[in-house]
Amino acid sequence: MISLDRVIRMHSDRSVAVRVPDMTTPQTSAGTFTQAQLGTQILIGWSSEQPGAGHDTAYLLAYSLGDGQDGPVVGQSAMHAALERAGLQIGGALQDAAETPGIQAKLLVQAGQAVLTMPHLTAQYPAPAEWLAAAQSQGQVYGMFATRPWPEAVPGQPVTEDQLRAFAANEDVVRTAAHCLLPVRSLG
């Protein structure tokens, strides 16, 4: 099980609002869910120092607004199915995509952007310099893929550190999410 402290530990020197990007592009998916059931999918990131590690870790949180055509409950089930289809374990141990070839989640970091590609979405995150530095120095990003929707964190609106912590460290959100280290890839 993932420790809540491991998921998010942010420091007051970074307590600025983060603007939720509005750059998500759904891809067609097949199976036991439809793209319309997933609703709007969002990618947001932050970085923070890990206690005792002496370095920053870059995080990405993928979540749905819960605005799918059949409502948030069906959307949560659809997200669960989509993540499992991508090879991610819901509520299990931290996976490492570099060591698990069946995981269909790829992260490209290039020109100040992080682009996450999965079978059911491609999402772009305009990353700040400290996030990019942490991602490049560690060569990986901690990805958290929430099945529980976060309807309050809408595109174009700022999300405070407290709001982010309240969602990303919520025990139910952590328990029902997939957690995966994503290797940082770049072009060239």
Tab-separated table of C-alpha atoms in Angstrom:
chain	number	residue	atom	x	y	z
A	1	MET	CA	0.000	0.000	0.000
A	2	ILE	CA	1.181	3.532	-0.754
A	3	SER	CA	1.926	5.778	2.206
A	4	LEU	CA	0.061	9.078	2.241
A	5	ASP	CA	3.341	10.802	3.100
A	6	ARG	CA	4.929	9.270	-0.011
A	7	VAL	CA	2.163	10.514	-2.275
A	8	ILE	CA	2.329	14.164	-1.380
A	9	ARG	CA	4.615	16.108	0.880
A	10	MET	CA	4.722	19.711	-0.167
A	11	HIS	CA	6.597	22.560	1.448
A	12	SER	CA	5.495	26.103	2.166
A	13	ASP	CA	8.136	27.569	-0.151
A	14	ARG	CA	6.075	26.221	-3.026
A	15	SER	CA	2.629	27.240	-1.841
A	16	VAL	CA	1.463	28.920	-4.986
A	17	ALA	CA	-1.653	28.174	-6.939
A	18	VAL	CA	-1.259	25.806	-9.872
A	19	ARG	CA	-3.353	26.481	-12.947
A	20	VAL	CA	-5.133	23.381	-14.163
A	21	PRO	CA	-4.151	22.922	-17.817
A	22	ASP	CA	-6.845	22.668	-20.438
A	23	MET	CA	-4.897	20.544	-22.896
A	24	THR	CA	-6.385	17.075	-22.868
A	25	THR	CA	-7.067	15.143	-26.027
A	26	PRO	CA	-9.049	11.946	-25.642
A	27	GLN	CA	-8.256	9.016	-27.870
A	28	THR	CA	-10.689	6.364	-29.006
A	29	SER	CA	-10.810	3.348	-26.752
A	30	ALA	CA	-12.675	0.069	-26.871
A	31	GLY	CA	-13.738	-2.417	-24.235
A	32	THR	CA	-16.120	-2.272	-21.327
A	33	PHE	CA	-16.248	1.526	-21.230
A	34	THR	CA	-16.641	4.361	-23.680
A	35	GLN	CA	-14.665	7.578	-23.945
A	36	ALA	CA	-17.872	9.495	-23.205
A	37	GLN	CA	-18.192	7.664	-19.868
A	38	LEU	CA	-14.684	8.753	-18.824
A	39	GLY	CA	-15.542	12.412	-19.213
A	40	THR	CA	-12.960	15.191	-19.178
A	41	GLN	CA	-9.538	13.934	-18.117
A	42	ILE	CA	-6.961	16.286	-16.623
A	43	LEU	CA	-3.238	16.113	-15.909
A	44	ILE	CA	-1.673	18.286	-13.199
A	45	GLY	CA	1.840	18.208	-11.744
A	46	TRP	CA	3.917	19.412	-8.817
A	47	SER	CA	7.315	18.727	-7.308
A	48	SER	CA	8.447	18.427	-3.724
A	49	GLU	CA	11.414	17.292	-1.672
A	50	GLN	CA	11.233	13.788	-0.264
A	51	PRO	CA	12.221	13.604	3.415
A	52	GLY	CA	15.668	12.110	3.829
A	53	ALA	CA	16.202	11.786	0.080
A	54	GLY	CA	17.907	15.117	-0.502
A	55	HIS	CA	16.234	15.672	-3.873
A	56	ASP	CA	12.958	16.774	-5.373
A	57	THR	CA	10.484	14.371	-6.932
A	58	ALA	CA	8.230	15.342	-9.831
A	59	TYR	CA	4.615	14.152	-9.624
A	60	LEU	CA	1.811	13.910	-12.156
A	61	LEU	CA	-1.802	13.389	-11.175
A	62	ALA	CA	-4.259	12.203	-13.811
A	63	TYR	CA	-7.929	12.476	-12.911
A	64	SER	CA	-11.397	12.892	-14.380
A	65	LEU	CA	-13.820	15.700	-13.678
A	66	GLY	CA	-16.565	13.083	-13.321
A	67	ASP	CA	-18.569	14.724	-16.085
A	68	GLY	CA	-18.984	11.645	-18.289
A	69	GLN	CA	-22.265	11.018	-20.063
A	70	ASP	CA	-23.453	8.435	-17.521
A	71	GLY	CA	-22.403	10.330	-14.393
A	72	PRO	CA	-19.507	10.166	-11.931
A	73	VAL	CA	-20.172	6.656	-10.578
A	74	VAL	CA	-20.073	5.073	-14.040
A	75	GLY	CA	-17.118	7.342	-14.879
A	76	GLN	CA	-15.183	6.026	-11.883
A	77	SER	CA	-15.797	2.436	-13.020
A	78	ALA	CA	-14.795	3.383	-16.564
A	79	MET	CA	-11.549	4.965	-15.323
A	80	HIS	CA	-10.819	1.823	-13.284
A	81	ALA	CA	-11.268	-0.325	-16.413
A	82	ALA	CA	-9.187	2.044	-18.550
A	83	LEU	CA	-6.281	2.014	-16.095
A	84	GLU	CA	-6.325	-1.765	-15.761
A	85	ARG	CA	-6.406	-2.057	-19.546
A	86	ALA	CA	-3.255	0.093	-19.604
A	87	GLY	CA	-1.563	-2.426	-17.281
A	88	LEU	CA	-1.840	-0.341	-14.106
A	89	GLN	CA	-2.854	-1.886	-10.769
A	90	ILE	CA	-5.533	-0.064	-8.827
A	91	GLY	CA	-4.806	0.179	-5.110
A	92	GLY	CA	-1.709	-1.987	-5.326
A	93	ALA	CA	1.965	-1.432	-4.830
A	94	LEU	CA	3.917	1.280	-6.614
A	95	GLN	CA	4.691	-0.007	-10.117
A	96	ASP	CA	7.730	0.919	-12.183
A	97	ALA	CA	6.987	1.299	-15.896
A	98	ALA	CA	10.709	0.898	-16.682
A	99	GLU	CA	10.602	-2.616	-15.214
A	100	THR	CA	7.084	-3.604	-16.307
A	101	PRO	CA	6.816	-3.737	-20.098
A	102	GLY	CA	3.033	-4.312	-20.037
A	103	ILE	CA	2.320	-0.818	-18.713
A	104	GLN	CA	0.944	1.325	-21.507
A	105	ALA	CA	1.723	4.733	-20.045
A	106	LYS	CA	4.475	6.772	-21.677
A	107	LEU	CA	5.829	10.140	-20.605
A	108	LEU	CA	7.591	12.495	-23.009
A	109	VAL	CA	9.238	15.611	-21.547
A	110	GLN	CA	10.297	18.104	-24.182
A	111	ALA	CA	10.398	21.900	-24.591
A	112	GLY	CA	8.863	22.619	-21.184
A	113	GLN	CA	5.975	20.201	-21.685
A	114	ALA	CA	5.165	16.817	-20.212
A	115	VAL	CA	3.012	14.655	-22.465
A	116	LEU	CA	1.393	11.547	-21.000
A	117	THR	CA	0.141	9.007	-23.520
A	118	MET	CA	-2.107	6.088	-22.599
A	119	PRO	CA	-4.579	4.056	-24.641
A	120	HIS	CA	-7.501	6.223	-23.462
A	121	LEU	CA	-5.895	9.664	-23.456
A	122	THR	CA	-3.086	11.947	-24.408
A	123	ALA	CA	-2.641	14.847	-22.003
A	124	GLN	CA	-0.153	17.682	-22.027
A	125	TYR	CA	1.107	19.495	-18.930
A	126	PRO	CA	2.958	22.829	-19.271
A	127	ALA	CA	5.578	22.138	-16.603
A	128	PRO	CA	7.306	24.783	-14.474
A	129	ALA	CA	11.105	24.866	-14.324
A	130	GLU	CA	11.362	23.194	-10.877
A	131	TRP	CA	9.168	20.287	-12.040
A	132	LEU	CA	11.259	19.850	-15.181
A	133	ALA	CA	14.491	19.940	-13.151
A	134	ALA	CA	13.200	17.266	-10.743
A	135	ALA	CA	11.968	15.064	-13.601
A	136	GLN	CA	15.241	15.330	-15.514
A	137	SER	CA	17.517	14.833	-12.494
A	138	GLN	CA	15.649	11.728	-11.297
A	139	GLY	CA	14.919	10.398	-14.781
A	140	GLN	CA	11.399	9.487	-13.663
A	141	VAL	CA	8.122	10.963	-12.479
A	142	TYR	CA	5.729	9.602	-9.862
A	143	GLY	CA	2.391	9.133	-11.617
A	144	MET	CA	-0.838	8.909	-9.650
A	145	PHE	CA	-3.883	7.889	-11.677
A	146	ALA	CA	-7.049	8.626	-9.704
A	147	THR	CA	-10.216	6.660	-10.325
A	148	ARG	CA	-12.161	9.000	-8.064
A	149	PRO	CA	-13.251	12.169	-9.900
A	150	TRP	CA	-12.223	15.664	-8.854
A	151	PRO	CA	-14.971	17.926	-10.260
A	152	GLU	CA	-13.724	21.043	-8.452
A	153	ALA	CA	-10.364	21.149	-10.282
A	154	VAL	CA	-11.536	22.433	-13.649
A	155	PRO	CA	-9.382	23.590	-16.567
A	156	GLY	CA	-8.180	27.173	-16.417
A	157	GLN	CA	-8.858	27.606	-12.686
A	158	PRO	CA	-6.100	27.755	-10.072
A	159	VAL	CA	-5.701	24.907	-7.590
A	160	THR	CA	-4.069	25.831	-4.301
A	161	GLU	CA	-1.549	23.661	-2.491
A	162	ASP	CA	-4.159	22.917	0.165
A	163	GLN	CA	-6.745	21.850	-2.425
A	164	LEU	CA	-4.194	19.627	-4.157
A	165	ARG	CA	-3.102	18.080	-0.865
A	166	ALA	CA	-6.720	17.525	0.228
A	167	PHE	CA	-7.438	15.545	-2.944
A	168	ALA	CA	-4.126	13.787	-3.645
A	169	ALA	CA	-3.554	12.751	-0.016
A	170	ASN	CA	-7.154	11.741	0.639
A	171	GLU	CA	-7.039	8.144	1.877
A	172	ASP	CA	-9.870	7.013	-0.426
A	173	VAL	CA	-8.273	8.686	-3.461
A	174	VAL	CA	-4.883	7.108	-2.692
A	175	ARG	CA	-6.384	3.660	-2.044
A	176	THR	CA	-8.423	3.645	-5.261
A	177	ALA	CA	-5.693	5.047	-7.528
A	178	ALA	CA	-2.916	3.447	-9.542
A	179	HIS	CA	0.637	4.540	-8.674
A	180	CYS	CA	3.474	4.187	-11.160
A	181	LEU	CA	6.993	5.517	-11.708
A	182	LEU	CA	7.177	6.749	-15.291
A	183	PRO	CA	10.569	6.989	-17.014
A	184	VAL	CA	11.244	10.400	-18.546
A	185	ARG	CA	11.675	10.177	-22.289
A	186	SER	CA	12.648	12.927	-24.690
A	187	LEU	CA	13.079	13.370	-28.425
A	188	GLY	CA	16.683	13.103	-29.471
